Short mmCIF file of C-alpha atoms in Angstrom, two decimals:
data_model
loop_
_atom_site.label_atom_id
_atom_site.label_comp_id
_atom_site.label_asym_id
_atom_site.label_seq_id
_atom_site.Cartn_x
_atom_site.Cartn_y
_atom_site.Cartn_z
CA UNK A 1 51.56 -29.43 70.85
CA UNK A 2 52.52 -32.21 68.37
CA UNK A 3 49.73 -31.76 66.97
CA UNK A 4 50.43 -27.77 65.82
CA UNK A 5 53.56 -28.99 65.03
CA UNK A 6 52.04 -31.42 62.28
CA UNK A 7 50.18 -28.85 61.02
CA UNK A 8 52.54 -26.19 60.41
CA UNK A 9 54.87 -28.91 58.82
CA UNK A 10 51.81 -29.53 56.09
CA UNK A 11 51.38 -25.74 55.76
CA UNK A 12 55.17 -25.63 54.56
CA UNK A 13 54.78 -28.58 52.83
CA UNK A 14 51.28 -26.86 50.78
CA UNK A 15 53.55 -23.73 49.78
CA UNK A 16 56.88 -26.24 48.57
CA UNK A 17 54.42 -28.25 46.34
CA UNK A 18 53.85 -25.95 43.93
CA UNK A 19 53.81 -21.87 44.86
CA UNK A 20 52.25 -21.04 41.84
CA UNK A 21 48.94 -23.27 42.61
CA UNK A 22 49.40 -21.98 46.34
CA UNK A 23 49.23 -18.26 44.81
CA UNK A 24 46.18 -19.05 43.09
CA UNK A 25 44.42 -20.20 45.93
CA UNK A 26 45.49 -17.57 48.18
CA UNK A 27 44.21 -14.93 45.64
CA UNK A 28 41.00 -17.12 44.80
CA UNK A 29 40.32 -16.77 48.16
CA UNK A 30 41.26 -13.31 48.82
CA UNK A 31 38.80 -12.66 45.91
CA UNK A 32 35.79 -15.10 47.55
CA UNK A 33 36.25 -12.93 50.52
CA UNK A 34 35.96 -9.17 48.70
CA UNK A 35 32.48 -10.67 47.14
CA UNK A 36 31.53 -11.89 50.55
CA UNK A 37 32.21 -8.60 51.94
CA UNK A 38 30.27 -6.73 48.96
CA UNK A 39 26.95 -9.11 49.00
CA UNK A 40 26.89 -8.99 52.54
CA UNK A 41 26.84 -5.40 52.65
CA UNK A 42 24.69 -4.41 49.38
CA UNK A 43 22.62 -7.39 49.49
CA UNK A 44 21.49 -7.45 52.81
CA UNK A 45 18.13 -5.74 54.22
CA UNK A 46 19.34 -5.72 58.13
CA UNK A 47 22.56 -4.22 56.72
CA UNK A 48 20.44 -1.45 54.19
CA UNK A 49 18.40 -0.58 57.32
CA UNK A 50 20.99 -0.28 59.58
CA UNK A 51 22.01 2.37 56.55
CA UNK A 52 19.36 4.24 56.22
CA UNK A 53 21.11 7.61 56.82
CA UNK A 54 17.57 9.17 55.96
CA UNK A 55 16.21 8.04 59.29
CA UNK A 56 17.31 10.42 61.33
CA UNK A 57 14.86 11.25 64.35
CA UNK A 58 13.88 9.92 67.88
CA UNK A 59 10.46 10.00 69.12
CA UNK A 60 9.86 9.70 72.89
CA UNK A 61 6.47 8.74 74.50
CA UNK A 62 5.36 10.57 77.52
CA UNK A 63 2.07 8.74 79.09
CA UNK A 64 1.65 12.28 81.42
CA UNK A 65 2.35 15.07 78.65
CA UNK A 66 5.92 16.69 79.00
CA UNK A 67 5.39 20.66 79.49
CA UNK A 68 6.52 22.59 76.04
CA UNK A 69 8.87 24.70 78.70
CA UNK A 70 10.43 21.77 80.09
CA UNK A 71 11.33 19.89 76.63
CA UNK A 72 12.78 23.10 74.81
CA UNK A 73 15.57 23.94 77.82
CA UNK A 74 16.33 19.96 78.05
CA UNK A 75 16.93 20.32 74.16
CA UNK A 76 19.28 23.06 74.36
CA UNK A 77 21.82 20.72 76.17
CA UNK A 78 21.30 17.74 72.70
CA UNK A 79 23.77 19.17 69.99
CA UNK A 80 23.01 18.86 66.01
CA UNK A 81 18.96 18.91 66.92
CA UNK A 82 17.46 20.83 63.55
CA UNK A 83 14.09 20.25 64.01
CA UNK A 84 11.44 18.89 66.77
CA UNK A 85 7.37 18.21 66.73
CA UNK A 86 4.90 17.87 68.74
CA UNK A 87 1.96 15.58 68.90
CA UNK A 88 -0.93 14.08 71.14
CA UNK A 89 -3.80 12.09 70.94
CA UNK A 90 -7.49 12.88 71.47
CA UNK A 91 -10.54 11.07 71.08
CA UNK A 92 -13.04 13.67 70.95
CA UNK A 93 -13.25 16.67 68.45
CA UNK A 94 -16.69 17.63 66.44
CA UNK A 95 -17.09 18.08 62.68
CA UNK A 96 -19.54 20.95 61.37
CA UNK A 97 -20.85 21.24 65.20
CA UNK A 98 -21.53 17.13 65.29
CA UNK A 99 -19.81 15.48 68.30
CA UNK A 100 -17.10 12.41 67.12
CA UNK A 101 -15.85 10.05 69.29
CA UNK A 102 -12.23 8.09 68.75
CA UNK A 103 -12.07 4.74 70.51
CA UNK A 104 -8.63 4.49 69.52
CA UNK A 105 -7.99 8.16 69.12
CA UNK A 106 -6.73 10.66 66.13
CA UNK A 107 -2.90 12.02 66.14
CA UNK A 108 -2.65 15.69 66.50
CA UNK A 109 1.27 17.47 65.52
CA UNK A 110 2.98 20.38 65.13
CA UNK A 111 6.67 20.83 63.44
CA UNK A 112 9.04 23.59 64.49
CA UNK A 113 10.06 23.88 61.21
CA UNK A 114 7.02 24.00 59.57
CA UNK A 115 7.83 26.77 57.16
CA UNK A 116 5.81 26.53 54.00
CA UNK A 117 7.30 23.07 52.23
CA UNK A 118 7.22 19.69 53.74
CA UNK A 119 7.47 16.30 52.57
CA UNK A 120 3.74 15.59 52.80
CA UNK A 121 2.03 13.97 49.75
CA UNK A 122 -0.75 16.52 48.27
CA UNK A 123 -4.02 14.67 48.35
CA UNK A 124 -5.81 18.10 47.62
CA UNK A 125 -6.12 21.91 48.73
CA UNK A 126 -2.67 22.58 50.29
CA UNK A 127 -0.31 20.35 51.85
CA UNK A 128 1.81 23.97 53.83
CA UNK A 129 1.32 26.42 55.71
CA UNK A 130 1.92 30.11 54.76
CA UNK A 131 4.40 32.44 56.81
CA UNK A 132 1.51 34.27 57.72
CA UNK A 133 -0.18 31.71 59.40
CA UNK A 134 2.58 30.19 61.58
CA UNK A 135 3.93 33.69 62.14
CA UNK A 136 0.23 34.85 63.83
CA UNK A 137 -0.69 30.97 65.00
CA UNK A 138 -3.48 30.87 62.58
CA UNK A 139 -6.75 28.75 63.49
CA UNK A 140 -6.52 26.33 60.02
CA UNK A 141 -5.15 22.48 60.35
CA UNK A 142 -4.02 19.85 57.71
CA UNK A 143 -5.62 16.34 57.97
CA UNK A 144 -5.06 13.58 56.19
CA UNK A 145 -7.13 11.48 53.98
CA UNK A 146 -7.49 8.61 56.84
CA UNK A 147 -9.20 11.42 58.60
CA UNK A 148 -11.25 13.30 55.44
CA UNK A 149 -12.83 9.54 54.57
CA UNK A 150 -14.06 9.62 58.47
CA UNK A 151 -15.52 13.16 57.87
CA UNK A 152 -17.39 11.92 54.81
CA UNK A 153 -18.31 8.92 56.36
CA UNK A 154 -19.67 11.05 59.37
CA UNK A 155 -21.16 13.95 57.12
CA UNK A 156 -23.02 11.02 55.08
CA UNK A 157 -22.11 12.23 52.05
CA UNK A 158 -19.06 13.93 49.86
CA UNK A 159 -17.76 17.28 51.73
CA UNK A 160 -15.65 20.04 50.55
CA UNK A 161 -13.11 20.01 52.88
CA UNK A 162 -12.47 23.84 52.51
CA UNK A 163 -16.11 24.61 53.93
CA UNK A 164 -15.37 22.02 57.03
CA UNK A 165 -14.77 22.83 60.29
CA UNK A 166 -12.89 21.12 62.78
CA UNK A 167 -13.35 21.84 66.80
CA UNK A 168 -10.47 20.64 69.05
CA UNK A 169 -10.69 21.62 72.36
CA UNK A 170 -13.85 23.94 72.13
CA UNK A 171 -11.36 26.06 68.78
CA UNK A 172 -12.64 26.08 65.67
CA UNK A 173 -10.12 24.96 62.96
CA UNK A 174 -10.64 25.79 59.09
CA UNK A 175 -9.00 22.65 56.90
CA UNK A 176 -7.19 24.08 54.29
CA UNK A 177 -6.32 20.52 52.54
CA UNK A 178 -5.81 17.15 52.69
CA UNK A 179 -2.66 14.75 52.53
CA UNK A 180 -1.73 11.01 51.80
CA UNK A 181 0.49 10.32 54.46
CA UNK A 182 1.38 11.90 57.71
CA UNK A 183 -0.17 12.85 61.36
CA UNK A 184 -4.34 12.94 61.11
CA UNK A 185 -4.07 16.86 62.15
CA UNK A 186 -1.32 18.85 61.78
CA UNK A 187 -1.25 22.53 62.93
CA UNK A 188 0.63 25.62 62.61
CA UNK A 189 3.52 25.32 65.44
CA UNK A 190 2.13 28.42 67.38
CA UNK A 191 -1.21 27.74 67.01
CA UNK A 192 -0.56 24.02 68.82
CA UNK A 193 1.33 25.76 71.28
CA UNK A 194 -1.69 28.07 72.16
CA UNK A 195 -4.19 25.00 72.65
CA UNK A 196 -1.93 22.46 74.25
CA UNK A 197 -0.09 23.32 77.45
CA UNK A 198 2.65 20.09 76.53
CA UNK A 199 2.05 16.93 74.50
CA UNK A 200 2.71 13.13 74.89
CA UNK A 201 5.01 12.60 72.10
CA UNK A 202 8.42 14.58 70.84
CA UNK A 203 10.19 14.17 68.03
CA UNK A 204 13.70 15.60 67.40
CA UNK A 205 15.84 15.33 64.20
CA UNK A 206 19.45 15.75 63.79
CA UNK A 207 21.44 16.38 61.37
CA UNK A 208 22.98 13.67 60.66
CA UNK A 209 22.22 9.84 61.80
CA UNK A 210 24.22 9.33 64.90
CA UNK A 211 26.19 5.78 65.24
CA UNK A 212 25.34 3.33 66.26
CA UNK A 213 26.97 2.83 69.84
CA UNK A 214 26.54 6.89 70.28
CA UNK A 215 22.56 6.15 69.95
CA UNK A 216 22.88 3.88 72.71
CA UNK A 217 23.74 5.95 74.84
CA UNK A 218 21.81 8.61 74.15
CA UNK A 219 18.78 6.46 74.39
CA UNK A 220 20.48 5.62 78.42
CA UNK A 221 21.02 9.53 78.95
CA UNK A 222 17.73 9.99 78.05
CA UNK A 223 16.25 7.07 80.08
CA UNK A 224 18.28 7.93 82.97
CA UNK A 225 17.05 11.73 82.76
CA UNK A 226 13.38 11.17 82.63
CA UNK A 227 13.68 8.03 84.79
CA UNK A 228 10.11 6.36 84.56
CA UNK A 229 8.74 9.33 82.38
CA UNK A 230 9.22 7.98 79.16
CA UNK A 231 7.54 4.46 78.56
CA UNK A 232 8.88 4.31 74.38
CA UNK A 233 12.05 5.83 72.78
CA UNK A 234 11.66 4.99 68.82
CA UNK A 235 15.48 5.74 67.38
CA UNK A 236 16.62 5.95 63.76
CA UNK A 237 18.22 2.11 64.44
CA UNK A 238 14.58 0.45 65.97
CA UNK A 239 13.95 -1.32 62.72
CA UNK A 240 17.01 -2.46 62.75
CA UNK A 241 16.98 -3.79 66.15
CA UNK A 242 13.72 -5.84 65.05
CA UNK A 243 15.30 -7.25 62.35
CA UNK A 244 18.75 -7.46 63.26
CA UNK A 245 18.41 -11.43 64.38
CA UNK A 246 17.91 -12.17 60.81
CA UNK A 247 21.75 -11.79 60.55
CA UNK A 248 22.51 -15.65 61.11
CA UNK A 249 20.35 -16.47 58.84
CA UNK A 250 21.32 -14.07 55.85
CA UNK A 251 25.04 -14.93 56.54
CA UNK A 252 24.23 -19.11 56.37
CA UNK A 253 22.31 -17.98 52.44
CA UNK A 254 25.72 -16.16 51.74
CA UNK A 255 27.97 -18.93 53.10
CA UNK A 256 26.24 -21.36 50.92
CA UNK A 257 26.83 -18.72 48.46
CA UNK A 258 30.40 -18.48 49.23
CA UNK A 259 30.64 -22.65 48.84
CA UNK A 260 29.59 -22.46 45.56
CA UNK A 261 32.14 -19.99 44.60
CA UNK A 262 34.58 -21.73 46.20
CA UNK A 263 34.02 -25.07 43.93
CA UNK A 264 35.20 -23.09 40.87
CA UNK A 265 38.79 -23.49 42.59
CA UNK A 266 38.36 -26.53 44.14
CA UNK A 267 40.32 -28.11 41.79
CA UNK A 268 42.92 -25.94 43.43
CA UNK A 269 42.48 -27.22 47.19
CA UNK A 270 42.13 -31.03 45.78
CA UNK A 271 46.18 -30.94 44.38
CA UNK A 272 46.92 -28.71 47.25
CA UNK A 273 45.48 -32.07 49.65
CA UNK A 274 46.78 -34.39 47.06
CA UNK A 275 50.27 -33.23 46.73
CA UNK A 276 50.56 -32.98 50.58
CA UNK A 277 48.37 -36.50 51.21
CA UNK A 278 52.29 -38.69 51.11
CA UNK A 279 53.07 -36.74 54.69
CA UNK A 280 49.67 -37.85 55.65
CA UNK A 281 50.17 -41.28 55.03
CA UNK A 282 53.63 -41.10 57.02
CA UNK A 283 51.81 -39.96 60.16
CA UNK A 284 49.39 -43.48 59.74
CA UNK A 285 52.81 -45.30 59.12
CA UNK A 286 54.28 -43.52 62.33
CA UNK A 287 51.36 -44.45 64.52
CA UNK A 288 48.98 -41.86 64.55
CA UNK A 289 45.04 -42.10 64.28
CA UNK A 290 42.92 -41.45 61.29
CA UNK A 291 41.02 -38.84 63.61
CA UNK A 292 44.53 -36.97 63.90
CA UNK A 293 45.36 -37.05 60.61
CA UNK A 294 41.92 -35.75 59.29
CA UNK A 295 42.20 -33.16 62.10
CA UNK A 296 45.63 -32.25 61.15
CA UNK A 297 44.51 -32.21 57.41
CA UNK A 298 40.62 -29.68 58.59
CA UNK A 299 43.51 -27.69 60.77
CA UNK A 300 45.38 -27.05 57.77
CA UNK A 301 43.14 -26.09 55.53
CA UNK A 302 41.12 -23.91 58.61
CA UNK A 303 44.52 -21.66 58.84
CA UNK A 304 45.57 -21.28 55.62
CA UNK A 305 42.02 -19.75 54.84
CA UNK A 306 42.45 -17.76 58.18
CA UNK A 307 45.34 -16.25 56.68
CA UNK A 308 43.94 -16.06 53.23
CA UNK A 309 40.40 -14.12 54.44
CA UNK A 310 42.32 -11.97 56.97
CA UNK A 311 44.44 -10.78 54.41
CA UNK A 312 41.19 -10.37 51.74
CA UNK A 313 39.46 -8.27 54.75
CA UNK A 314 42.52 -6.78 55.72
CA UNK A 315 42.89 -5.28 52.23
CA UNK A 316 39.22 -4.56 51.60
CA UNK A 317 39.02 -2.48 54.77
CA UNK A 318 42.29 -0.74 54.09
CA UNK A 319 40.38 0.11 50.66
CA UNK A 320 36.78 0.10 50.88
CA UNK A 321 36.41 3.96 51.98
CA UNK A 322 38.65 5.27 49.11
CA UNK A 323 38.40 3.01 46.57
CA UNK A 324 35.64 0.20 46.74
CA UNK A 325 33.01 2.18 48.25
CA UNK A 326 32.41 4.38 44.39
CA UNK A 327 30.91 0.33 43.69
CA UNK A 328 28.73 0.29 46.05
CA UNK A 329 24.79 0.44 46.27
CA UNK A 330 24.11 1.51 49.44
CA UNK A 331 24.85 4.89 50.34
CA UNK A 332 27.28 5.13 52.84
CA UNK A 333 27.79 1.88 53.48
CA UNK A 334 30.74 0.99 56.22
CA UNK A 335 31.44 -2.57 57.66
CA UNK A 336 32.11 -2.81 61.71
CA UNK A 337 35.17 -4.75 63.06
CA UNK A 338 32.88 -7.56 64.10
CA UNK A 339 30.73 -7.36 60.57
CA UNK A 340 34.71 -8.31 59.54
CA UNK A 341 34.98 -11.07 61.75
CA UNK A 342 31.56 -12.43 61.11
CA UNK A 343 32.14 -12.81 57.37
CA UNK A 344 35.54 -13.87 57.95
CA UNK A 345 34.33 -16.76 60.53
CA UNK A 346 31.58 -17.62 57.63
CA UNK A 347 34.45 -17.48 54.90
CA UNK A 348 36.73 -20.01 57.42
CA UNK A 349 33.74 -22.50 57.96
CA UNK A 350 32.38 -22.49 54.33
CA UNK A 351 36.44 -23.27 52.74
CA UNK A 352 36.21 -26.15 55.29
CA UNK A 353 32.98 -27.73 53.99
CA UNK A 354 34.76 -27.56 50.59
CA UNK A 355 37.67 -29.28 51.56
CA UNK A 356 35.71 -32.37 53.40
CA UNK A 357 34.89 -34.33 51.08
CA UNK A 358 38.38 -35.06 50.14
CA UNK A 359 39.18 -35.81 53.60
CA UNK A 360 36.75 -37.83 54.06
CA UNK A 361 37.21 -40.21 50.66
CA UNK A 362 41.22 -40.23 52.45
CA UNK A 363 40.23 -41.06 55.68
CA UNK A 364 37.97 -44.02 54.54
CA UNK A 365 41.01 -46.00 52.64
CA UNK A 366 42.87 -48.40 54.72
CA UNK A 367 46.62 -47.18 55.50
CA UNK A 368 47.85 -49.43 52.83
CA UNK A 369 45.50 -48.32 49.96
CA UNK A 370 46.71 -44.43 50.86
CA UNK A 371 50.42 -45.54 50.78
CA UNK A 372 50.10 -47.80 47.36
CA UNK A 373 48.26 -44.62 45.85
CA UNK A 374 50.34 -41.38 47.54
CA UNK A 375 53.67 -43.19 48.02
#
């Protein structure tokens, strides 16, 4: 309890010194702590990908494929669903009437909302399909160019995709073009429906990226729904659950960061601790330990930057969303209460390891060197 005491004593005696050098520090710090706050949250990868408000869909893995009939009434109960697919895996299909088999298997999809523009990347031929097609479930498919490369490589020579044909399940398919990126087949939505009775892997897309702690526990509704159904959820926050014990080490590189800003005022914490380092030489003269007195002197300096971050964070998140946010580089960006205290438990440590090494060089002269120089 003395102890506290002590301390709060060399707080008052900090602000008598001088309040204009005790203003500066309080705003130099208050200032340390906005950049903190803006490096940590523009500058960071686990913070970007925890972001990404473009990721926006869950895709759930069904070993035994979930019945089309069964998915679509479950999905009427999920609000803000815009879109879903369909896909499954087979490891047989034949290519101009030759027989191909897949050791690891080719993707096969389907999107609800397949009508006539995508995001696919146009390799060649078309990368849609026309109204006419999904309206009548047309017999024509979309690979990509994983998939074309195989054909060639099975064919034994170059092919024209448009005069290949694909058989999946004893139906023919006509390839009507060829794509950089996405599933190896897609179909037209009614045309999957007519082959495939259900399929072993759903996606659904909302309209906007839920939060965080709301994805949780739709990933436990869902769980708890399909009990041992469902062997793989992938959410719009998976990468970020890879990545997210990076954290620690991204806030350490922005601590040190934080240290180095904090030198340009150290000049401001050493007569701060120099002005105040008399009272500490009356505690040695009044019997207590060197340990004490740097403690009292870490305790100090630990609190006032306590007060000095809380108030920086206080004012950045009373600001950020109307104000600070137009500065931003990440889209959307917003900063949890414990994203607050992280940085403000980084900001607390790192204004410590400033102060130390004055401490230390105090600590290490005798009690009658202090009180010949402070006195």
């Amino acid at each position: 309890m003395k102890s506290f005491v002590l301390v709060y004593k060399n707080i008052k005696y900090y602000i008598s010194s001088s309040k204009m050098v005790f203003s500066l520090f309080v705003v130099g710090m208050i200032s340390c702590t906005f950049l903190m706050i803006y490096l940590y949250g523009n500058y960071n990868s686990v913070k970007e990908i925890y972001h990404d408000q473009d990721n926006r869909t869950y895709t759930l893995t069904f070993p035994s494929s979930i019945e089309f009939s069964e998915w679509e009434e479950y999905e009427k109960e999920i609000d803000d669903v815009i879109n879903h697919s369909y896909s499954s895996r087979i490891y047989e299909y034949a290519v101009n009437g030759e027989n191909v088999i897949e050791p690891y298997g080719r993707y096969i999809t389907c999107k609800s909302s397949d009508r006539g523009t995508n995001d696919r990347v146009l390799h060649s031929g078309r990368t849609y399909f026309t109204e006419e097609e999904i309206a009548i479930g047309e017999k024509v498919a979309i690979i990509n160019e994983s998939l074309y490369i195989a054909i060639e490589r099975i064919c034994g020579q170059k092919v024209d995709y448009s005069k290949t044909v694909i058989t999946i399940d004893g139906v023919d398919f006509r390839i009507i073009g060829t794509t950089s990126n996405g599933r190896d087949i897609t179909l037209p939505y009614k045309t999957y429906k007519d082959i495939f009775t259900g399929a072993n892997y759903v996606s659904i897309e909302f309209g906007s990226k839920p939060k965080y702690y709301d994805n949780l526990e739709f990933v436990e509704k869902i769980e708890t729904d399909f009990e041992k159904r469902i062997n793989y959820i992938m959410t719009p926050y998976s990468n970020y659950e890879e990545v997210k014990g990076d954290t620690p080490i991204v806030l350490a590189i922005f601590g040190a960061v934080f240290v180095l800003i904090s030198m340009t005022f150290m000049c401001l914490i050493k007569y701060l601790s120099d002005e105040t380092n008399h009272i500490s030489v009356i505690q040695y003269v009044c019997g207590a330990s060197k340990e004490t007195v740097a403690s009292i002197k870490v305790m100090t300096v630990f609190l006032l930057t306590v007060f000095s971050g809380g108030l920086g964070v206080l004012l950045h998140a009373l600001t950020h969303k109307p104000l600070l946010s137009k500065i931003d580089i990440v889209e959307g960006l917003f900063y949890t209460f414990y994203e607050y205290m992280l940085i403000l438990s980084v900001v607390c440590v790192s204004a410590v390891i400033v102060v130390l090494p004055f401490i230390i060089v105090f600590s290490k002269n005798s009690v009658i060197t202090n009180k010949n120089k402070y006195k």
